[in-house]
Amino acid sequence: MSTSTVSATSTAPKKSGGRKKLTLPWILLIIAGGLALVSLVRLISGADDLTSVGQVSGALQLAVPIGLAGLGGLWAERAGVVNIGLEGMMILGTWFGAWAGYQWGPWTGVAMGILGGALGGLLHAIITITFNVNHIVSGVAVNILALGFTQYLSNFTFADAPGGSSKQSPRVEPIYKITVPGLSDWLADLQAKHWFFVSDLAGVIGGLVTELSLLTVIALLLIPATWWVLWRTTFGLRLRSCGENPVAAESLGVNVYKYKYIAVVVSGALAGLAGAFLSIVASPIYQEGQTGGRGYIGLAAMIFGNWMPGGMALGAGLFGFTDSLKLRGGAENVHAMLLLLAILLLLLVAWQLYKRKHVQAGIAAVCSAGLFLWYALTDSVPSQFVDAAPYLTTLLVLALSAQRLRMPKADGLPYRKGQGK
């Protein structure tokens, strides 16, 4: 693909009638509106921990591995390869991260976790790109192989190590955490006053400057870095062209196989980093079953974000926040979320009526009334519902956003070199 072709493609005028992109001021306004709504729910319900510093800090820690897995899925699917194997690549990252981390230090563990995930990505790339096996079948196979492989390795590595067993590793030294002195304490005091919006904003910012792991900072920086590489470079344009129309990309001189391989290996590396985060930062120890389906939730976050880094990050943050509710004031916080969902559905009713979609508005109104009634007649929710809240949120968000999604056109489709001739 020549430089002139890339330049012409990237500077081509947008079609009139296409959906307008949200600008930064609008995004900030939407975030502020959402925070104000959460603040209102907090005042009504009395669940003061909804936006506390600890709640936000915990949500961020839970969101990072989901976001890294979603980012890995985005790299692969933008190149046209569906990566259901993210869960298995995360498992490899947790094991290799802990194995190297307890022996040679946490940063060596991070590097080995990335390498373990990348090897899983390479295996998925060989199966799907070279041998043209169905992507879903290959991903499921990678998940099964990763689980069995790590269980086998644990039997003669961790089982003989001091403090380890066949199902867990010895403890890994923690990675240094950052706390901004002065600012962190001031924000915590401001959040404790429980003022409308101001205290909630202080809680959110305080969670971002208190006990923040260096690996969390790196993970957050990978989101804008991915956007810049895939949407602002020639390399990114060629990679995305492989996911949209590989035959056309090949006709312009793009080595489609090479770009697909790079994308899937990077995808595995990011999933491996997510796994290493779990076994080094989130819980400085490897445990069997530690990923807990986060690879699949990462895929859901990527789909919710419409295969874009920013939207994926918002989805990961939502799932991380929901997951953290059960750790701090579980039943009370989730009970308050019933009121929040009821209000959001009420706003959806108004929007659907404005768009003259009366059937959808009626369904949303019935659901909103049911949630209002549930909230008014109960003081808490069953513990089983609290545990299931993150997964229910995943299903609900995907159901509501499904009509606005546009996946890469060649995502998951088989490709052979020269098939366009």
Coordinates of C-alpha atoms in Angstrom, one line a residue:
M1 CA 0.0 0.0 0.0
S2 CA 1.6 3.2 -1.1
T3 CA 2.0 6.3 1.1
S4 CA -0.2 8.3 -1.3
T5 CA -3.0 5.6 -1.1
V6 CA -2.8 5.7 2.7
S7 CA -2.9 9.5 2.8
A8 CA -5.8 9.6 0.4
T9 CA -7.7 7.0 2.5
S10 CA -7.1 8.7 5.8
T11 CA -8.0 12.2 4.5
A12 CA -11.0 11.2 2.5
P13 CA -14.1 13.3 3.3
K14 CA -16.7 11.7 5.5
K15 CA -20.0 10.8 4.0
S16 CA -22.8 13.1 4.8
G17 CA -25.5 11.4 6.8
G18 CA -23.0 9.3 8.7
R19 CA -23.2 9.2 12.5
K20 CA -21.4 12.1 14.1
K21 CA -18.5 11.4 16.4
L22 CA -18.6 12.5 20.0
T23 CA -16.2 15.3 20.7
L24 CA -14.3 15.6 24.0
P25 CA -16.6 18.3 25.5
W26 CA -19.6 16.1 24.9
I27 CA -17.9 13.0 26.3
L28 CA -17.0 15.0 29.5
L29 CA -20.6 16.3 29.7
I30 CA -22.0 12.8 29.5
I31 CA -19.6 11.6 32.2
A32 CA -20.5 14.5 34.4
G33 CA -24.2 13.8 33.9
G34 CA -23.7 10.1 34.8
L35 CA -21.8 11.1 37.9
A36 CA -24.6 13.5 38.9
L37 CA -27.1 10.7 38.5
V38 CA -25.1 8.4 40.6
S39 CA -24.7 11.1 43.3
L40 CA -28.5 11.6 43.3
V41 CA -29.0 7.9 43.8
R42 CA -26.5 7.9 46.6
L43 CA -28.3 10.7 48.4
I44 CA -31.7 9.0 48.0
S45 CA -30.6 5.5 49.0
G46 CA -28.0 6.4 51.7
A47 CA -25.4 4.1 50.1
D48 CA -22.5 6.5 50.8
D49 CA -19.9 4.0 49.7
L50 CA -21.0 4.1 46.0
T51 CA -18.4 6.6 45.0
S52 CA -16.0 6.4 47.9
V53 CA -12.2 6.4 47.3
G54 CA -12.0 2.8 48.3
Q55 CA -14.9 1.8 45.9
V56 CA -13.3 3.6 43.0
S57 CA -9.8 2.3 43.7
G58 CA -11.2 -1.3 43.9
A59 CA -13.3 -0.8 40.7
L60 CA -10.2 0.3 38.9
Q61 CA -8.2 -2.7 40.0
L62 CA -11.0 -5.0 38.9
A63 CA -11.4 -3.2 35.6
V64 CA -7.8 -3.3 34.5
P65 CA -7.6 -7.1 33.7
I66 CA -10.9 -6.9 31.9
G67 CA -9.8 -3.8 30.0
L68 CA -6.5 -5.4 29.0
A69 CA -8.3 -8.6 27.8
G70 CA -10.8 -6.4 25.8
L71 CA -7.8 -4.5 24.3
G72 CA -6.3 -7.8 23.2
G73 CA -9.6 -8.8 21.6
L74 CA -9.7 -5.5 19.8
W75 CA -6.3 -6.0 18.2
A76 CA -7.2 -9.4 16.9
E77 CA -10.7 -8.6 15.7
R78 CA -9.6 -5.4 13.9
A79 CA -7.3 -7.7 11.9
G80 CA -10.2 -10.1 11.2
V81 CA -9.5 -12.8 13.7
V82 CA -12.0 -13.7 16.5
N83 CA -10.1 -14.4 19.7
I84 CA -12.3 -16.5 22.0
G85 CA -9.0 -17.8 23.4
L86 CA -8.4 -14.7 25.5
E87 CA -9.4 -16.6 28.7
G88 CA -6.8 -19.3 28.0
M89 CA -4.1 -16.6 27.2
M90 CA -5.0 -14.9 30.5
I91 CA -4.5 -18.2 32.3
L92 CA -1.1 -18.6 30.8
G93 CA -0.3 -15.0 31.9
T94 CA -1.3 -15.7 35.5
W95 CA 0.8 -18.9 35.7
F96 CA 3.9 -17.7 34.0
G97 CA 3.7 -14.3 35.8
A98 CA 3.5 -15.9 39.3
W99 CA 6.1 -18.6 38.4
A100 CA 8.7 -16.1 37.4
G101 CA 7.6 -13.4 39.8
Y102 CA 8.2 -15.3 43.0
Q103 CA 11.6 -16.4 41.9
W104 CA 13.1 -13.3 40.2
G105 CA 10.8 -10.4 41.1
P106 CA 7.5 -8.9 40.0
W107 CA 8.7 -7.2 36.9
T108 CA 10.3 -10.4 35.6
G109 CA 6.9 -12.0 36.3
V110 CA 5.1 -9.3 34.2
A111 CA 7.5 -10.0 31.3
M112 CA 7.0 -13.7 31.5
G113 CA 3.2 -13.3 31.8
I114 CA 3.3 -11.3 28.6
L115 CA 5.4 -13.9 26.9
G116 CA 3.1 -16.7 28.0
G117 CA 0.0 -14.9 26.6
A118 CA 1.9 -14.2 23.4
L119 CA 2.7 -17.9 23.0
G120 CA -1.0 -18.6 23.3
G121 CA -1.7 -16.0 20.7
L122 CA 0.9 -17.4 18.4
L123 CA -0.8 -20.9 18.7
H124 CA -4.2 -19.4 17.9
A125 CA -2.7 -17.5 14.9
I126 CA -1.1 -20.7 13.5
I127 CA -4.3 -22.6 13.8
T128 CA -6.6 -19.9 12.4
I129 CA -4.4 -18.1 9.9
T130 CA -2.1 -20.8 8.5
F131 CA -4.4 -23.8 8.8
N132 CA -7.7 -21.8 8.4
V133 CA -9.5 -23.6 11.2
N134 CA -12.7 -22.0 12.5
H135 CA -11.8 -19.2 14.9
I136 CA -14.3 -20.2 17.6
V137 CA -13.1 -23.8 17.6
S138 CA -9.5 -22.7 17.9
G139 CA -10.2 -20.3 20.7
V140 CA -12.1 -22.9 22.7
A141 CA -9.2 -25.3 22.1
V142 CA -6.7 -22.8 23.4
N143 CA -8.7 -22.2 26.5
I144 CA -8.9 -26.0 27.3
L145 CA -5.2 -26.5 26.5
A146 CA -4.1 -23.5 28.7
L147 CA -6.1 -24.8 31.7
G148 CA -4.8 -28.3 31.4
F149 CA -1.2 -27.2 30.7
T150 CA -1.0 -24.9 33.8
Q151 CA -2.6 -27.6 36.0
Y152 CA 0.1 -30.0 34.8
L153 CA 2.9 -27.6 35.4
S154 CA 1.7 -26.7 38.9
N155 CA 2.0 -30.3 40.0
F156 CA 5.8 -30.3 39.8
T157 CA 6.7 -26.6 40.2
F158 CA 4.5 -24.9 42.8
A159 CA 3.8 -28.1 44.7
D160 CA 7.4 -28.4 45.7
A161 CA 8.0 -24.7 46.4
P162 CA 7.9 -23.3 49.9
G163 CA 4.4 -21.8 50.6
G164 CA 3.0 -23.3 47.4
S165 CA 0.8 -26.2 46.4
S166 CA -0.5 -27.9 43.3
K167 CA -3.2 -25.3 43.1
Q168 CA -1.4 -22.1 44.1
S169 CA 2.0 -20.4 43.9
P170 CA 4.2 -18.9 46.7
R171 CA 3.6 -15.1 47.2
V172 CA 5.0 -12.6 44.8
E173 CA 6.6 -9.4 45.9
P174 CA 4.3 -6.4 45.4
I175 CA 4.9 -3.8 42.7
Y176 CA 5.4 -0.2 44.0
K177 CA 2.2 1.8 44.4
I178 CA 1.8 5.5 44.0
T179 CA -0.1 7.8 46.4
V180 CA -0.1 11.6 45.8
P181 CA 0.7 13.0 49.2
G182 CA -1.6 15.8 50.5
L183 CA -4.0 15.6 47.5
S184 CA -5.0 12.0 48.4
D185 CA -5.9 12.9 52.0
W186 CA -7.7 16.1 51.0
L187 CA -9.8 14.3 48.5
A188 CA -10.6 11.6 51.0
D189 CA -11.8 14.2 53.5
L190 CA -13.9 16.0 50.9
Q191 CA -15.5 12.7 49.9
A192 CA -16.4 11.9 53.5
K193 CA -18.6 15.0 53.7
H194 CA -21.1 13.4 51.3
W195 CA -22.0 16.5 49.5
F196 CA -23.9 16.3 46.2
F197 CA -21.6 15.8 43.2
V198 CA -18.6 17.5 44.8
S199 CA -17.9 14.6 47.2
D200 CA -18.6 12.0 44.4
L201 CA -16.1 13.8 42.1
A202 CA -13.6 13.8 44.9
G203 CA -14.1 10.1 45.5
V204 CA -13.5 9.3 41.8
I205 CA -10.3 11.4 41.5
G206 CA -9.1 10.2 44.9
G207 CA -9.4 6.6 43.7
L208 CA -7.1 7.5 40.8
V209 CA -4.4 9.0 43.0
T210 CA -4.4 6.6 46.0
E211 CA -2.5 3.3 46.2
L212 CA -2.2 3.2 42.3
S213 CA 0.1 0.4 41.1
L214 CA 2.7 1.3 38.4
L215 CA 1.4 -1.6 36.4
T216 CA -2.1 0.0 36.5
V217 CA -0.6 3.2 35.1
I218 CA 1.0 1.3 32.3
A219 CA -2.3 -0.5 31.5
L220 CA -4.2 2.8 31.4
L221 CA -1.6 4.3 29.0
L222 CA -2.0 1.3 26.6
I223 CA -5.5 2.4 25.8
P224 CA -4.6 5.8 24.1
A225 CA -1.4 4.1 22.7
T226 CA -3.6 1.5 21.0
W227 CA -5.8 4.2 19.5
W228 CA -2.8 6.1 18.2
V229 CA -1.2 3.0 16.6
L230 CA -4.3 1.6 15.0
W231 CA -5.9 4.9 13.9
R232 CA -3.1 7.3 13.3
T233 CA -0.3 5.3 11.7
T234 CA 0.2 3.6 8.3
F235 CA 0.8 0.3 10.2
G236 CA -2.6 0.6 11.9
L237 CA -4.4 1.4 8.7
R238 CA -3.0 -1.6 7.0
L239 CA -3.8 -3.8 10.0
R240 CA -7.4 -2.6 10.0
S241 CA -7.8 -3.1 6.3
C242 CA -7.1 -6.8 6.9
G243 CA -10.2 -6.9 9.1
E244 CA -12.4 -5.0 6.7
N245 CA -11.4 -6.3 3.2
P246 CA -8.3 -8.5 3.1
V247 CA -8.6 -9.2 -0.6
A248 CA -8.5 -5.4 -1.4
A249 CA -5.6 -5.0 1.1
E250 CA -3.7 -7.7 -0.7
S251 CA -4.3 -6.1 -4.0
L252 CA -2.6 -3.0 -2.7
G253 CA 0.5 -4.9 -1.6
V254 CA -0.3 -5.6 2.1
N255 CA 1.0 -8.8 3.5
V256 CA -2.2 -9.9 5.1
Y257 CA -0.8 -12.9 6.8
K258 CA 1.9 -10.9 8.5
Y259 CA -0.5 -8.3 9.9
K260 CA -2.9 -10.9 11.1
Y261 CA -0.1 -12.7 12.9
I262 CA 1.2 -9.5 14.5
A263 CA -2.3 -8.6 15.7
V264 CA -3.1 -12.0 17.2
V265 CA 0.3 -12.3 19.0
V266 CA -0.1 -8.7 20.4
S267 CA -3.7 -9.7 21.4
G268 CA -2.2 -12.7 23.3
A269 CA 0.5 -10.6 24.9
L270 CA -2.1 -8.1 26.2
A271 CA -4.2 -11.0 27.6
G272 CA -1.1 -12.4 29.2
L273 CA -0.4 -9.0 30.8
A274 CA -4.0 -9.1 32.1
G275 CA -3.3 -12.4 33.7
A276 CA 0.0 -11.3 35.2
F277 CA -1.8 -8.3 36.7
L278 CA -4.2 -10.7 38.4
S279 CA -1.4 -12.9 39.9
I280 CA 1.0 -10.1 40.8
V281 CA -1.1 -6.9 41.6
A282 CA -4.7 -7.9 42.3
S283 CA -3.7 -10.9 44.4
P284 CA 0.0 -11.5 44.6
I285 CA -0.3 -15.2 44.3
Y286 CA -1.3 -17.6 41.5
Q287 CA -4.5 -19.7 42.2
E288 CA -6.2 -22.2 40.0
G289 CA -9.3 -20.6 38.4
Q290 CA -8.0 -17.1 39.1
T291 CA -9.2 -15.6 35.8
G292 CA -12.9 -16.3 36.6
G293 CA -14.2 -15.7 33.1
R294 CA -12.6 -12.3 32.8
G295 CA -11.4 -13.0 29.3
Y296 CA -15.0 -13.5 28.1
I297 CA -16.1 -10.3 30.0
G298 CA -13.3 -8.5 28.2
L299 CA -14.7 -9.6 24.9
A300 CA -18.1 -8.3 26.1
A301 CA -16.5 -4.9 27.0
M302 CA -14.9 -4.7 23.5
I303 CA -18.3 -5.4 21.8
F304 CA -20.0 -2.9 24.0
G305 CA -17.3 -0.3 23.0
N306 CA -18.1 -1.0 19.3
W307 CA -14.5 -2.3 18.7
M308 CA -13.0 1.1 19.8
P309 CA -10.5 1.6 22.6
G310 CA -12.4 4.4 24.4
G311 CA -15.7 2.6 24.4
M312 CA -14.0 -0.6 25.5
A313 CA -12.5 1.2 28.4
L314 CA -15.9 2.5 29.5
G315 CA -17.3 -1.0 29.3
A316 CA -14.5 -2.4 31.4
G317 CA -14.9 0.4 33.9
L318 CA -18.7 -0.4 34.1
F319 CA -18.1 -4.1 34.7
G320 CA -15.3 -3.4 37.2
F321 CA -17.5 -1.0 39.1
T322 CA -20.3 -3.5 39.3
D323 CA -17.9 -6.3 40.4
S324 CA -16.5 -4.1 43.2
L325 CA -20.0 -3.3 44.6
K326 CA -20.1 -6.8 46.2
L327 CA -16.8 -6.3 47.9
R328 CA -17.8 -3.1 49.8
G329 CA -21.3 -3.0 51.3
G330 CA -22.4 -5.6 48.8
A331 CA -26.2 -5.9 49.3
E332 CA -26.7 -2.2 50.2
N333 CA -24.8 -1.0 47.1
V334 CA -26.4 -3.4 44.7
H335 CA -29.8 -2.4 46.2
A336 CA -29.0 1.2 45.4
M337 CA -28.1 0.2 41.8
L338 CA -31.7 -1.0 41.3
L339 CA -32.8 2.6 41.7
L340 CA -30.1 3.8 39.3
L341 CA -31.2 1.2 36.7
A342 CA -34.9 2.2 37.2
I343 CA -34.0 5.9 36.5
L344 CA -31.9 5.0 33.5
L345 CA -34.7 3.0 32.0
L346 CA -37.1 5.9 32.6
L347 CA -34.8 8.1 30.6
L348 CA -34.7 5.4 27.9
V349 CA -38.5 5.5 27.8
A350 CA -38.4 9.3 27.2
W351 CA -35.9 8.8 24.4
Q352 CA -37.8 6.0 22.7
L353 CA -41.0 8.0 22.8
Y354 CA -39.1 10.9 21.2
K355 CA -38.0 8.5 18.5
R356 CA -41.6 7.2 18.2
K357 CA -40.7 3.7 19.1
H358 CA -43.7 3.0 21.2
V359 CA -43.2 -0.8 21.6
Q360 CA -39.7 -0.4 22.9
A361 CA -40.8 2.4 25.2
G362 CA -43.5 0.3 26.6
I363 CA -41.1 -2.6 27.4
A364 CA -38.7 -0.2 29.1
A365 CA -41.5 1.4 31.1
V366 CA -42.6 -2.0 32.4
C367 CA -39.0 -2.9 33.4
S368 CA -38.5 0.5 35.1
A369 CA -41.7 0.2 37.1
G370 CA -40.7 -3.3 38.2
L371 CA -37.3 -2.1 39.4
F372 CA -38.9 0.9 41.2
L373 CA -41.3 -1.5 42.9
W374 CA -38.5 -3.9 43.8
Y375 CA -36.4 -1.1 45.3
A376 CA -39.4 0.4 47.3
L377 CA -40.5 -2.9 48.8
T378 CA -37.1 -4.3 49.9
D379 CA -34.2 -3.1 52.0
S380 CA -31.6 -5.4 50.4
V381 CA -31.1 -8.0 47.7
P382 CA -30.3 -11.7 48.0
S383 CA -26.6 -12.6 48.2
Q384 CA -26.9 -14.7 45.1
F385 CA -28.0 -11.6 43.1
V386 CA -25.1 -9.6 44.5
D387 CA -22.6 -12.3 43.2
A388 CA -24.3 -12.5 39.8
A389 CA -24.5 -8.6 39.4
P390 CA -21.4 -8.3 37.1
Y391 CA -22.6 -11.0 34.8
L392 CA -26.2 -9.7 34.7
T393 CA -24.7 -6.3 33.8
T394 CA -22.7 -7.8 31.0
L395 CA -25.9 -9.4 29.5
L396 CA -28.0 -6.2 30.0
V397 CA -25.4 -3.9 28.4
L398 CA -24.9 -6.1 25.4
A399 CA -28.7 -6.4 24.9
L400 CA -29.2 -2.6 25.0
S401 CA -26.2 -1.8 22.8
A402 CA -26.5 -4.6 20.2
Q403 CA -28.4 -2.5 17.6
R404 CA -25.7 0.2 17.4
L405 CA -22.7 -2.2 16.8
R406 CA -20.6 -2.5 13.6
M407 CA -17.9 -5.2 13.7
P408 CA -15.1 -5.3 11.1
K409 CA -16.6 -6.7 7.9
A410 CA -14.2 -9.6 7.5
D411 CA -14.0 -10.5 11.2
G412 CA -14.0 -14.2 11.6
L413 CA -14.1 -14.9 7.9
P414 CA -11.6 -17.4 6.3
Y415 CA -8.9 -16.0 4.1
R416 CA -6.4 -17.5 1.8
K417 CA -3.6 -15.7 0.1
G418 CA -4.5 -14.9 -3.5
Q419 CA -8.2 -15.8 -3.2
G420 CA -9.2 -12.5 -4.9
K421 CA -7.4 -13.4 -8.2

